[in-house]
Short mmCIF file of C-alpha atoms and ligand atoms in Angstrom, two decimals:
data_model
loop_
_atom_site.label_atom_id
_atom_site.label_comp_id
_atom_site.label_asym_id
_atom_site.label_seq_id
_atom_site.Cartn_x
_atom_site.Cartn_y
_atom_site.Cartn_z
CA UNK A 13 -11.07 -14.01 -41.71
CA UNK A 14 -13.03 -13.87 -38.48
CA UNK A 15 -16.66 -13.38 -38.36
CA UNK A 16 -17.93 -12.54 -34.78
CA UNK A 17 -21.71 -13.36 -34.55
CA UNK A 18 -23.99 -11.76 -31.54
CA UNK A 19 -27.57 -14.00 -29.85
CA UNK A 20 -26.25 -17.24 -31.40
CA UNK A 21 -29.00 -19.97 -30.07
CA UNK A 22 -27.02 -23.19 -28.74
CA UNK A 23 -29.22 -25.63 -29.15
CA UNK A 24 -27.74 -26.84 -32.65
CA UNK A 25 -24.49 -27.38 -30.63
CA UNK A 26 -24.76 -29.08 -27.78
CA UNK A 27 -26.53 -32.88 -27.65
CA UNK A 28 -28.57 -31.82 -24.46
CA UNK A 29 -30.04 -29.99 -26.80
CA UNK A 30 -30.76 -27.26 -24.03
CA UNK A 31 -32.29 -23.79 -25.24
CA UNK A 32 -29.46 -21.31 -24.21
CA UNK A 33 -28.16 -17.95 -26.17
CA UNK A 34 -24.23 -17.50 -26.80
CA UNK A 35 -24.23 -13.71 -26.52
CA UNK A 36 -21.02 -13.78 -29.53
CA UNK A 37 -20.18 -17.17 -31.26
CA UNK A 38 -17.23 -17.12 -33.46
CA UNK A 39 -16.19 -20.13 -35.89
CA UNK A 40 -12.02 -21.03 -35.93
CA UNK A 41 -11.50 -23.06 -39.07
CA UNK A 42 -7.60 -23.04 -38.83
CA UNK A 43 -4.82 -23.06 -36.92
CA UNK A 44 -3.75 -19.39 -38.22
CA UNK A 45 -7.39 -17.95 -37.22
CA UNK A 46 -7.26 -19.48 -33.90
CA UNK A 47 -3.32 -17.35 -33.13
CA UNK A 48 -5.67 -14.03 -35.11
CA UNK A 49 -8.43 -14.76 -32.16
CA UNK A 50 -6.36 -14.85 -29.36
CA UNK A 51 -4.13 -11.78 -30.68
CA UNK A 52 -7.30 -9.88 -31.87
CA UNK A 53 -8.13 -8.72 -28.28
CA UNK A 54 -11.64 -10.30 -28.57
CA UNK A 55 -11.32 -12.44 -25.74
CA UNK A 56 -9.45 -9.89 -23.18
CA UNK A 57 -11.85 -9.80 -20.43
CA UNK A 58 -14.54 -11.85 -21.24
CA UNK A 59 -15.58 -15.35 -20.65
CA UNK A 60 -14.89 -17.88 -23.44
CA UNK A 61 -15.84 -21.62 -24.13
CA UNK A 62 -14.00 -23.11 -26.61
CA UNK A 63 -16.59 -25.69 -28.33
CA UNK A 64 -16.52 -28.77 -30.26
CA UNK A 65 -19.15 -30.97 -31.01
CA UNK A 66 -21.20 -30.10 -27.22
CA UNK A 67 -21.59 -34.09 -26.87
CA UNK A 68 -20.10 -32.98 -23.46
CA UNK A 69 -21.67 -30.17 -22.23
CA UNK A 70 -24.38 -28.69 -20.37
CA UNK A 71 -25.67 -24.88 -20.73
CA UNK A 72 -27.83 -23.90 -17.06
CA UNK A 73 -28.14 -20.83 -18.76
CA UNK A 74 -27.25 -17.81 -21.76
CA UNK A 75 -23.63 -18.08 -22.27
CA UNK A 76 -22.51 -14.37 -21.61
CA UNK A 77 -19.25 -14.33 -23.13
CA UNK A 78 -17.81 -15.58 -26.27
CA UNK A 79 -18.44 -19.44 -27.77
CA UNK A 80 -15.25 -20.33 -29.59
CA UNK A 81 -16.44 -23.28 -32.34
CA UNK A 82 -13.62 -25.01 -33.73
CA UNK A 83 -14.24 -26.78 -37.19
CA UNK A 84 -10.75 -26.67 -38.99
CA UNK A 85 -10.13 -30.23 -41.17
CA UNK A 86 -7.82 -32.48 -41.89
CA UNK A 87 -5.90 -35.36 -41.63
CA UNK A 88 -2.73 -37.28 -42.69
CA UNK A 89 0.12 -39.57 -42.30
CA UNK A 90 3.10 -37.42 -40.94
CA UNK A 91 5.22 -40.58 -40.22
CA UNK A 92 4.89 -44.33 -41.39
CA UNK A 93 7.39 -46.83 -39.81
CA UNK A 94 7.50 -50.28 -39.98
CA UNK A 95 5.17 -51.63 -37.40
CA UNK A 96 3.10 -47.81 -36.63
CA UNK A 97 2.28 -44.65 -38.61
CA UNK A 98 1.77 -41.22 -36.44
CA UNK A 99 -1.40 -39.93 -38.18
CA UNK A 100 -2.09 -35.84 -37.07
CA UNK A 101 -5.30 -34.86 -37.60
CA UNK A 102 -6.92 -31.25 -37.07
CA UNK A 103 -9.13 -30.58 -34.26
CA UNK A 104 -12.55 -30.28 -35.77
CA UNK A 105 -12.69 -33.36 -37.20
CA UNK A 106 -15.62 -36.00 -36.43
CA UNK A 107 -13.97 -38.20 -34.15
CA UNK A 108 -16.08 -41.25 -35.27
CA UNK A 109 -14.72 -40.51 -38.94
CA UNK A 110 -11.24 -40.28 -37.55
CA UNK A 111 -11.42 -43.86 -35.89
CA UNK A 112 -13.41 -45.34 -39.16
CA UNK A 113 -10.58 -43.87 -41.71
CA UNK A 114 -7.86 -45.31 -39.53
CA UNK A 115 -9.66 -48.45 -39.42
CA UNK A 116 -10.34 -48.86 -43.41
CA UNK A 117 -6.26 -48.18 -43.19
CA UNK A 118 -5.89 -50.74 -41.41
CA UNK A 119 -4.14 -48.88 -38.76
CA UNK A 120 -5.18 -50.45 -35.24
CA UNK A 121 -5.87 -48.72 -31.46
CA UNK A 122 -9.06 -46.64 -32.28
CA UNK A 123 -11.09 -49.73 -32.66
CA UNK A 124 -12.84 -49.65 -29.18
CA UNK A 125 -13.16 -46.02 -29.50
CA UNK A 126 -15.73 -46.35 -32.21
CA UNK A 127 -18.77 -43.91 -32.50
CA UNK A 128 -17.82 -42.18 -29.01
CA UNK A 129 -19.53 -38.50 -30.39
CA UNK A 130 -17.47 -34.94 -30.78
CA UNK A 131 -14.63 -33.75 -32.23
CA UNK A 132 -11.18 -34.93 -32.59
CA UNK A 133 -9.93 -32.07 -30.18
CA UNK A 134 -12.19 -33.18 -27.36
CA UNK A 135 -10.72 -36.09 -27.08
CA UNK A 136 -7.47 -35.41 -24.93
CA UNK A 137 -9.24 -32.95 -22.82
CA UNK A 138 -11.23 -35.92 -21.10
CA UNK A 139 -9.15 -38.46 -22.07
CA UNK A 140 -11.95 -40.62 -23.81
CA UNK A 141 -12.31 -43.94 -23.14
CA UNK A 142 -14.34 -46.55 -23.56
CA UNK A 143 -14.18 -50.76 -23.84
CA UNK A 144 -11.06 -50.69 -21.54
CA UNK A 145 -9.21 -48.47 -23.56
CA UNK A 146 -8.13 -44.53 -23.46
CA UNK A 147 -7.36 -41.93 -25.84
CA UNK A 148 -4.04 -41.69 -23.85
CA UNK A 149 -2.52 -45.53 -25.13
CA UNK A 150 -2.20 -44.07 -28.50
CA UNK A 151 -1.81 -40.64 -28.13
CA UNK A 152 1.65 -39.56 -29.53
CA UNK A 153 0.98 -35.13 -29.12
CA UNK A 154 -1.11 -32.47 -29.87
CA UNK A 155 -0.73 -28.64 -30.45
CA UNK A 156 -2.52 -25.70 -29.04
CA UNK A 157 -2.91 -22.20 -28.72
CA UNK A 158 -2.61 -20.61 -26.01
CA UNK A 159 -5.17 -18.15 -25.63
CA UNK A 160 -4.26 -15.89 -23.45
CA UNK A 161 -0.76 -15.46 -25.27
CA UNK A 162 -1.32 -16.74 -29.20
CA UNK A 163 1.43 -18.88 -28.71
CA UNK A 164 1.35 -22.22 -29.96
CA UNK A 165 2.28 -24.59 -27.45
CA UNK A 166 3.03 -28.82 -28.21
CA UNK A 167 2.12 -31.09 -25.59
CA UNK A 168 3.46 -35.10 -25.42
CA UNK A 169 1.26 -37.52 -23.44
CA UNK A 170 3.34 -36.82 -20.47
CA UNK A 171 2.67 -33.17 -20.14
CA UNK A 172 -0.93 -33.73 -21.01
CA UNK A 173 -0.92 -35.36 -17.35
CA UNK A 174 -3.65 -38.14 -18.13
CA UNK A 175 -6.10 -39.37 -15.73
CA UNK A 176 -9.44 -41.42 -15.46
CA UNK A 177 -11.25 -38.82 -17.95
CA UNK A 178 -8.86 -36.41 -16.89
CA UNK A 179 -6.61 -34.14 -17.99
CA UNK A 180 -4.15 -30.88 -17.66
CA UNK A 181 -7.12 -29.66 -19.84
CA UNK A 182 -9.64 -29.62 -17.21
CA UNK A 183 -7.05 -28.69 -14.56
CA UNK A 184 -4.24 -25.97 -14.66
CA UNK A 185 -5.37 -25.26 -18.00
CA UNK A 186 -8.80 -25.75 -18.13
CA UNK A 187 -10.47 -23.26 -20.86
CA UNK A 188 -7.18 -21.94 -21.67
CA UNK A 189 -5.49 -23.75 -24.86
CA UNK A 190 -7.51 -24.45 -27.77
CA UNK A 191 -6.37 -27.75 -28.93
CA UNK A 192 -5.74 -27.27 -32.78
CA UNK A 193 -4.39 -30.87 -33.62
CA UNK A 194 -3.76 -34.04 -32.09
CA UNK A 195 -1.17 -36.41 -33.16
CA UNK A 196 -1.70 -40.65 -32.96
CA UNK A 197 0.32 -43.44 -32.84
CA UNK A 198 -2.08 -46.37 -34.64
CA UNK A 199 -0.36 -49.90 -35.07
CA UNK A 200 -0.20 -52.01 -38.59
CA UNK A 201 0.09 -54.97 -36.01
CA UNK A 202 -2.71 -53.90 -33.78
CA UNK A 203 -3.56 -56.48 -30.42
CA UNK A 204 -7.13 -56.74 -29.83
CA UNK A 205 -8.30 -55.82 -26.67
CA UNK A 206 -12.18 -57.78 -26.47
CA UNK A 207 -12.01 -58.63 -22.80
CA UNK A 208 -14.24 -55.74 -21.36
CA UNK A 209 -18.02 -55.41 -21.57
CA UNK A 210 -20.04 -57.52 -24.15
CA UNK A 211 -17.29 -57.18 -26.80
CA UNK A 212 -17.12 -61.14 -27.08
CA UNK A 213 -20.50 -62.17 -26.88
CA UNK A 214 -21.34 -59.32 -29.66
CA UNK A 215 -18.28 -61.01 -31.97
CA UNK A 216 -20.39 -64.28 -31.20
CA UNK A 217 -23.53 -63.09 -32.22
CA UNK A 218 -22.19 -61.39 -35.24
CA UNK A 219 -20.55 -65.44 -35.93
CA UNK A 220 -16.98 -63.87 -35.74
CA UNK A 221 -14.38 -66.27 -34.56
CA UNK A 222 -11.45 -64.39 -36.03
CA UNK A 223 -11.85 -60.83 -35.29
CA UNK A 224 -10.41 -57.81 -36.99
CA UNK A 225 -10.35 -54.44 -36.20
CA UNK A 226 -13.39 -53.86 -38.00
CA UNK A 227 -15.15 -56.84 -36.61
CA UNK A 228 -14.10 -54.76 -33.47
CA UNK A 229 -15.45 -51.50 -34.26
CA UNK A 230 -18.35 -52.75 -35.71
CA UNK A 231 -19.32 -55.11 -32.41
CA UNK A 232 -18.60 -51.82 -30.53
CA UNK A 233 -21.36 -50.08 -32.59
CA UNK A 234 -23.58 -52.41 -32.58
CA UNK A 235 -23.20 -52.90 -28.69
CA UNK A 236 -23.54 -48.76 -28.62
CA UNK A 237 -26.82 -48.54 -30.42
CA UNK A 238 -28.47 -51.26 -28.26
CA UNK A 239 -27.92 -49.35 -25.01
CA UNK A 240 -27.58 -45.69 -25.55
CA UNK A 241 -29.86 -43.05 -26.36
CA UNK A 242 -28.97 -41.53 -29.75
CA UNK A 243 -28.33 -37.79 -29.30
CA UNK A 244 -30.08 -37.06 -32.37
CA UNK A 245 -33.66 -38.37 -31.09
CA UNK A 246 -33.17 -38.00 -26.98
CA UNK A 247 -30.45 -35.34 -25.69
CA UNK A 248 -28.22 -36.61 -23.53
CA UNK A 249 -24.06 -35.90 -23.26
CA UNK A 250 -23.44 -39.47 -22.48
CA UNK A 251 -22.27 -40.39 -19.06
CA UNK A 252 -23.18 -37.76 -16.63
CA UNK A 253 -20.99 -38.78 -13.98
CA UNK A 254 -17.76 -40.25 -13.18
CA UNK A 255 -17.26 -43.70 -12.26
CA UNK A 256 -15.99 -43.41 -8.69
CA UNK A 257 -12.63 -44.65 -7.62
CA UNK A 258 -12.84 -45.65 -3.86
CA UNK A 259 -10.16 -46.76 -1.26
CA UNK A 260 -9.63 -50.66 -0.91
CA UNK A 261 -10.88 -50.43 2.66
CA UNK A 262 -14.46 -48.48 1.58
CA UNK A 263 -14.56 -51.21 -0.91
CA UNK A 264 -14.24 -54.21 1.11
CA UNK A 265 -16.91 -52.42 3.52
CA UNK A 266 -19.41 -51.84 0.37
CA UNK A 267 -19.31 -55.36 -0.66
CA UNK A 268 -19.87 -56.46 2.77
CA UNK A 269 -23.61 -54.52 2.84
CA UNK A 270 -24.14 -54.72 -0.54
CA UNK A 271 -23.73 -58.08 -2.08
CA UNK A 272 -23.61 -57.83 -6.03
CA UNK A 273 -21.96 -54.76 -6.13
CA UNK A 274 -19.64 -54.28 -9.20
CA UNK A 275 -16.07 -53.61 -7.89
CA UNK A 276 -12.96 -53.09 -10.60
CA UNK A 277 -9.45 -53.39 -9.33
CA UNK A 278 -7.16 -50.52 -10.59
CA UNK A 279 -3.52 -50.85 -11.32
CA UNK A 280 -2.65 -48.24 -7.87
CA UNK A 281 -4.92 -50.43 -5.65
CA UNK A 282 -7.80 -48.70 -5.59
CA UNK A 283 -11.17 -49.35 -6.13
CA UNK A 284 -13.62 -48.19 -9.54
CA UNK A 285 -17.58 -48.69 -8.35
CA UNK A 286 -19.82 -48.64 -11.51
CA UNK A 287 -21.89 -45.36 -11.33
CA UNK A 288 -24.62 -46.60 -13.05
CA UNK A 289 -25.06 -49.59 -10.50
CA UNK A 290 -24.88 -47.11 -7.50
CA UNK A 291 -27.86 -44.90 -9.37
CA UNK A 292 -30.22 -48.13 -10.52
CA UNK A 293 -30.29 -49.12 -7.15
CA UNK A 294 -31.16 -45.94 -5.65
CA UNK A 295 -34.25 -46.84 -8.04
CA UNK A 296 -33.48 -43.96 -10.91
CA UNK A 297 -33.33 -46.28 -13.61
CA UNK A 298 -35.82 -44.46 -15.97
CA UNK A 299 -36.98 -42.05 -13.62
CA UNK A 300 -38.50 -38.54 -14.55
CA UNK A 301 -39.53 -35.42 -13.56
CA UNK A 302 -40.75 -33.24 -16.44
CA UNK A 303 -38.67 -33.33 -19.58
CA UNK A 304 -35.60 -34.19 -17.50
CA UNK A 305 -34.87 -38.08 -17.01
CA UNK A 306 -32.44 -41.19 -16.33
CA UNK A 307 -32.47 -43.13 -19.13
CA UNK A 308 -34.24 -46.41 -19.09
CA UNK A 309 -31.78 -48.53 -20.09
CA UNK A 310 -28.29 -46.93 -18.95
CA UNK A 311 -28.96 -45.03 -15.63
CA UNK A 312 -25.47 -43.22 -16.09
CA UNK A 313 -26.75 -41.20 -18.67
CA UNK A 314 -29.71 -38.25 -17.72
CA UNK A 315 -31.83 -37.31 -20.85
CA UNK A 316 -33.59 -34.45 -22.55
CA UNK A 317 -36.76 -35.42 -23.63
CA UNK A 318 -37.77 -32.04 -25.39
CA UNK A 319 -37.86 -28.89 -23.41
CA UNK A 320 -35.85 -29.22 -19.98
CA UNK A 321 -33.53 -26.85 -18.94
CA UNK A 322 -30.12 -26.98 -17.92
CA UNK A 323 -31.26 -26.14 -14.14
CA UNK A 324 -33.81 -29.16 -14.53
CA UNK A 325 -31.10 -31.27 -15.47
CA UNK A 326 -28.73 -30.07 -12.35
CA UNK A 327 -31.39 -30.25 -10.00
CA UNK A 328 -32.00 -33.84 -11.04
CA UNK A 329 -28.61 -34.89 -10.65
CA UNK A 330 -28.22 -33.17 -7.47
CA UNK A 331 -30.86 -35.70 -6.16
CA UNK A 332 -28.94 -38.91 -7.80
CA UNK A 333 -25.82 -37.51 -5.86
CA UNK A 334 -27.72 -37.28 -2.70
CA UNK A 335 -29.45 -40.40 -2.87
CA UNK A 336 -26.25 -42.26 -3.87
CA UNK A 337 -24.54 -40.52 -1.01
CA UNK A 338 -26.90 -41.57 1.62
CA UNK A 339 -26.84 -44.68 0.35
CA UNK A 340 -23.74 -45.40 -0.38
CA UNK A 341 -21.59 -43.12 1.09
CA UNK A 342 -20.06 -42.00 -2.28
CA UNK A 343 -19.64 -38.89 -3.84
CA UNK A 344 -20.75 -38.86 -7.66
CA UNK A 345 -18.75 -36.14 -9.67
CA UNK A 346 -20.21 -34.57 -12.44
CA UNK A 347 -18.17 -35.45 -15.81
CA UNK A 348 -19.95 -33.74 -18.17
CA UNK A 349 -18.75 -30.04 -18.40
CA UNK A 350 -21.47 -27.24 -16.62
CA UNK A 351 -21.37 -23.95 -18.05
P1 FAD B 21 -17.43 -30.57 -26.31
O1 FAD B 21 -18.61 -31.10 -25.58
O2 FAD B 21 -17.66 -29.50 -27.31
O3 FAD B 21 -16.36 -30.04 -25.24
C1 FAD B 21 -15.99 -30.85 -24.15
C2 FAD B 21 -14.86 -30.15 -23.38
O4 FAD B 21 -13.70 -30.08 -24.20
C3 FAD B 21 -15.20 -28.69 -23.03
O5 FAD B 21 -14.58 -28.37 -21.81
C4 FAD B 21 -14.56 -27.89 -24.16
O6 FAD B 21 -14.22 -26.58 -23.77
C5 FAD B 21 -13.33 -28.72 -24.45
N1 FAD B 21 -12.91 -28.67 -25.86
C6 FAD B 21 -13.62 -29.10 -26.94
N2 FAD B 21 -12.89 -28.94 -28.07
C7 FAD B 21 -11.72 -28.38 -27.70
C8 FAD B 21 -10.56 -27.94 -28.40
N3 FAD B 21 -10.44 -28.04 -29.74
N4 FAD B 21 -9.54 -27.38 -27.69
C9 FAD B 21 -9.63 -27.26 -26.34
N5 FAD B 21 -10.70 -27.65 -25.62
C10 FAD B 21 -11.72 -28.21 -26.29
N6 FAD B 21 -16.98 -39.86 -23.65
C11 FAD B 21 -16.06 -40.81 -23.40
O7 FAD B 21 -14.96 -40.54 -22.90
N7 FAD B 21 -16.33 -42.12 -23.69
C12 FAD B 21 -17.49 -42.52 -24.24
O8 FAD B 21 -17.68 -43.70 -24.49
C13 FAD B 21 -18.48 -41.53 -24.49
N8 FAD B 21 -19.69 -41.88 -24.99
C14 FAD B 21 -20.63 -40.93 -25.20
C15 FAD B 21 -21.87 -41.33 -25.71
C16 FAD B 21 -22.86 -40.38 -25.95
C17 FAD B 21 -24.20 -40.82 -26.49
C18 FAD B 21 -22.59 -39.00 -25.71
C19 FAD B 21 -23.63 -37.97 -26.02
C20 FAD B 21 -21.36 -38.62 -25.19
C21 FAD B 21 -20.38 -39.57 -24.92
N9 FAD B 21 -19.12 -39.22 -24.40
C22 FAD B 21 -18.17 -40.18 -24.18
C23 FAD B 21 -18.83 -37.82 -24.06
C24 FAD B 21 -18.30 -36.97 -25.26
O9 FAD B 21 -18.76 -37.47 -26.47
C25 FAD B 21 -16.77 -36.93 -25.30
O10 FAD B 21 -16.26 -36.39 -24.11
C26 FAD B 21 -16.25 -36.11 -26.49
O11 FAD B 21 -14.85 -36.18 -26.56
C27 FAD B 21 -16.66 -34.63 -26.42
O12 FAD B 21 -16.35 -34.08 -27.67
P2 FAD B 21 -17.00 -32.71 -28.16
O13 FAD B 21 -16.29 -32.29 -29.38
O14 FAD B 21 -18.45 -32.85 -28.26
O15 FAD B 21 -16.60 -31.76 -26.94
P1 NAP B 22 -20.97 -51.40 -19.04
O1 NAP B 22 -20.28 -52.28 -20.02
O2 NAP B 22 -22.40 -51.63 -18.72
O3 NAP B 22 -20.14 -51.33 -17.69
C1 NAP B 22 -20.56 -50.51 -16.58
C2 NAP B 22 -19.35 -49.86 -15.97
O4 NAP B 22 -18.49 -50.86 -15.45
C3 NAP B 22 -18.59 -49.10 -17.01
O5 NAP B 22 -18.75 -47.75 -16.70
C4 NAP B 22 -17.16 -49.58 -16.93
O6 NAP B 22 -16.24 -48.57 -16.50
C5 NAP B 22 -17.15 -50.65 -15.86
N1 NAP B 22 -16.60 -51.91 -16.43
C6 NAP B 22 -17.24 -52.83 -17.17
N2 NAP B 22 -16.43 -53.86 -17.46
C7 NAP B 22 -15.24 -53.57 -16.89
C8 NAP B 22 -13.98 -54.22 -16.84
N3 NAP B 22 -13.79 -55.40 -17.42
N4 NAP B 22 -12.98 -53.62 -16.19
C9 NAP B 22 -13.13 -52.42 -15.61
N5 NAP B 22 -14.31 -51.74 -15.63
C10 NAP B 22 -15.34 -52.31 -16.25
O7 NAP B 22 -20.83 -49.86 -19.52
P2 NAP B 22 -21.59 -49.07 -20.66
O8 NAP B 22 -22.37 -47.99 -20.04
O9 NAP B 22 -22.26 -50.00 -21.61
O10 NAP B 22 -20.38 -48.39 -21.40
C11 NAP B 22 -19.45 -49.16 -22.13
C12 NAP B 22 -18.18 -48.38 -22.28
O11 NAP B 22 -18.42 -47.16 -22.98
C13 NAP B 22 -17.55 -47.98 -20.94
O12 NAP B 22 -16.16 -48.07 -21.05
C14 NAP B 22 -17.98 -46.55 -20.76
O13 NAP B 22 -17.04 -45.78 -20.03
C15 NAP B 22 -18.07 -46.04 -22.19
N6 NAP B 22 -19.10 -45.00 -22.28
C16 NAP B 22 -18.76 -43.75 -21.84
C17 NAP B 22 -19.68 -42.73 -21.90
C18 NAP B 22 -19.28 -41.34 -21.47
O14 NAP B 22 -20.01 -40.42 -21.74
N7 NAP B 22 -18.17 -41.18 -20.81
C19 NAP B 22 -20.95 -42.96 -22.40
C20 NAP B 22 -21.25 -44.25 -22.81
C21 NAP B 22 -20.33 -45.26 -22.75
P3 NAP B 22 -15.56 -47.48 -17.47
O15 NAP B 22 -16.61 -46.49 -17.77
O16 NAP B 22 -14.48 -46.94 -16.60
O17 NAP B 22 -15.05 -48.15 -18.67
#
């Protein structure tokens, strides 16, 4: 049974942790009240936001329409094969508690996905990724409603059209489907992938010469925790923007004026530029005006330190994407979501 709720206050659901008024707020705990929502005639008309854990969000003001919450739970083993199981597990999951169940399984792929925060049903939307690897390399299918129609739709990974945190999601059907479950495909034999950021030299430190999956996840953590800000004491929804993806030719050019320049070959010949790099150098590292801020020690991610607004945070990063432009000549997109 539905329970519509009017003047629900945000801040308890979005990381930012901005001040901003959801003007009806409704909880979906299953895949049978999501189909009652979208057939109740609730929505017709009105803006909606479906919502799972806000760790990728930002509110520049009251929310005048209706904030969908999904919470439903659950997970389990729908197929188990030799060398892979297909685990499906419901939307409103934790998605750290997904990847640290799989893990005491011993089922491998969600390993450098560890503590990455949300729900389970985020996760295709963006196409998380993290330590060189993407939702999308073990993603088997999900299901949705459609909520516009109450149909359920399925989607495999090609129709989900995956991209560099991208999606259909947050194209053609951006706001559209609420994501009810999402289907894996975790390996018994899992390959380690420990060749991107300070994976190695954590296993090192940690005096791991024969890592396992947990080794991995843990490193991961522990790598996490050192660099950045934990929602629950600073808010913050993680990387602001995108990483950009540049032509070979701008590349070459960038490297020419500015040596030390991180520059990461992609598999269609273009060009990734680290965000972060671009921001630090247009001296942001740490910077702040009021409560809003760059974060001292990751300049990707902009921080809440108590009472900025959404608009302080906007009007901040309109200046990094100046400065980095003028600079730089590159465009920063925004990759957290701005409602
Ligand atoms: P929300 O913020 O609630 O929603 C995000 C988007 O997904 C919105 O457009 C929303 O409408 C949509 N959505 C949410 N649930 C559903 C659903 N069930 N059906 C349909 N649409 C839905 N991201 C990475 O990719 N990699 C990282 O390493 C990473 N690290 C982070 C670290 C920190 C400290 C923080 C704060 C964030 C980080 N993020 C990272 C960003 C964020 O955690 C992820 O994008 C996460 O998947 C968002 O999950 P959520 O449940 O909080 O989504
Ligand atoms: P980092 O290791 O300091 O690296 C900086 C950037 O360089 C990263 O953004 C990463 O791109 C890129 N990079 C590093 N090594 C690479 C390699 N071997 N090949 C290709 N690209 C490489 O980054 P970090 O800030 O500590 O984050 C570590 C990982 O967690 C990254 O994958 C990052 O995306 C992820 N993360 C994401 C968020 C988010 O909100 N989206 C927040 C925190 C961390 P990629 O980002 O493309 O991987």
């Amino acid at each position: 049974m539905l329970t519509i709720l009017e003047n629900i206050e945000l801040k308890p659901y979005n990381t930012f942790g901005i001040n901003a008024l959801a003007r009806q707020f409704v909880e979906v705990r299953s895949r049978e009240e999501a189909v009652e929502l979208a057939k109740s005639g609730l929505l017709k008309g009105k803006l909606y936001l479906v919502l799972g854990g806000g760790s990728n969000m930002l509110f520049t003001g009251d929310f005048n329409g209706v904030v969908v919450n999904v919470i439903n739970k659950g997970m389990k083993v729908i197929e188990e094969h030799e060398e892979d199981v297909l685990v499906e597990s419901s939307a409103g999951e934790v998605w750290h508690d997904l990847v640290t169940r799989t893990i005491k399984n011993g089922w491998g792929g969600l390993e450098n996905l560890s503590l990455i925060p949300g729900c389970v049903g985020a996760g295709p939307v963006q196409n998380i990724g993290a330590y060189g690897v993407e939702l999308q390399d073990c993603f088997h299918s999900l299901k949705a409603i459609d909520l516009e129609t109450g149909y359920e739709r399925s989607f495999n990974r090609e129709e989900c059209h995956f991209g560099y945190r991208d999606s259909i999601f947050k194209r053609e059907l951006k706001g559209r489907m609420l994501i009810h479950s999402v289907t894996l495909r975790l390996s018994k034999n899992p390959v380690l992938k420990l060749d991107y950021g300070a994976i190695r030299q954590e296993l090192e430190a940690m005096g791991v010469t024969t890592p396992t999956i947990t080794d991995v996840s843990d490193a991961v953590c522990r790598i996490r925790r050192s660099k950045l800000p934990d929602p629950e004491v600073t808010g913050n929804a993680g990387s602001f923007f995108k990483n950009p993806v540049v032509s070979g030719v701008q590349a070459e050019h960038l490297k020419n004026q500015h040596a030390g320049i991180p520059v990461y070959p992609q598999a269609d010949g273009t060009m990734k530029l680290a965000a972060g790099w671009l921001i630090e150098q247009c001296g942001f590292k740490g910077h702040r005006e009021g409560d809003a801020g760059v974060h001292p020690r990751q300049a990707l991610v902009l921080v809440n330190y108590g009472n900025a607004s959404g608009l302080d945070i906007i009007s901040l990063a309109g200046k990094i994407q100046n400065a980095v432009f003028e600079k730089f000549g590159v465009k920063l997109e925004m990759e957290v979501n701005i409602f």
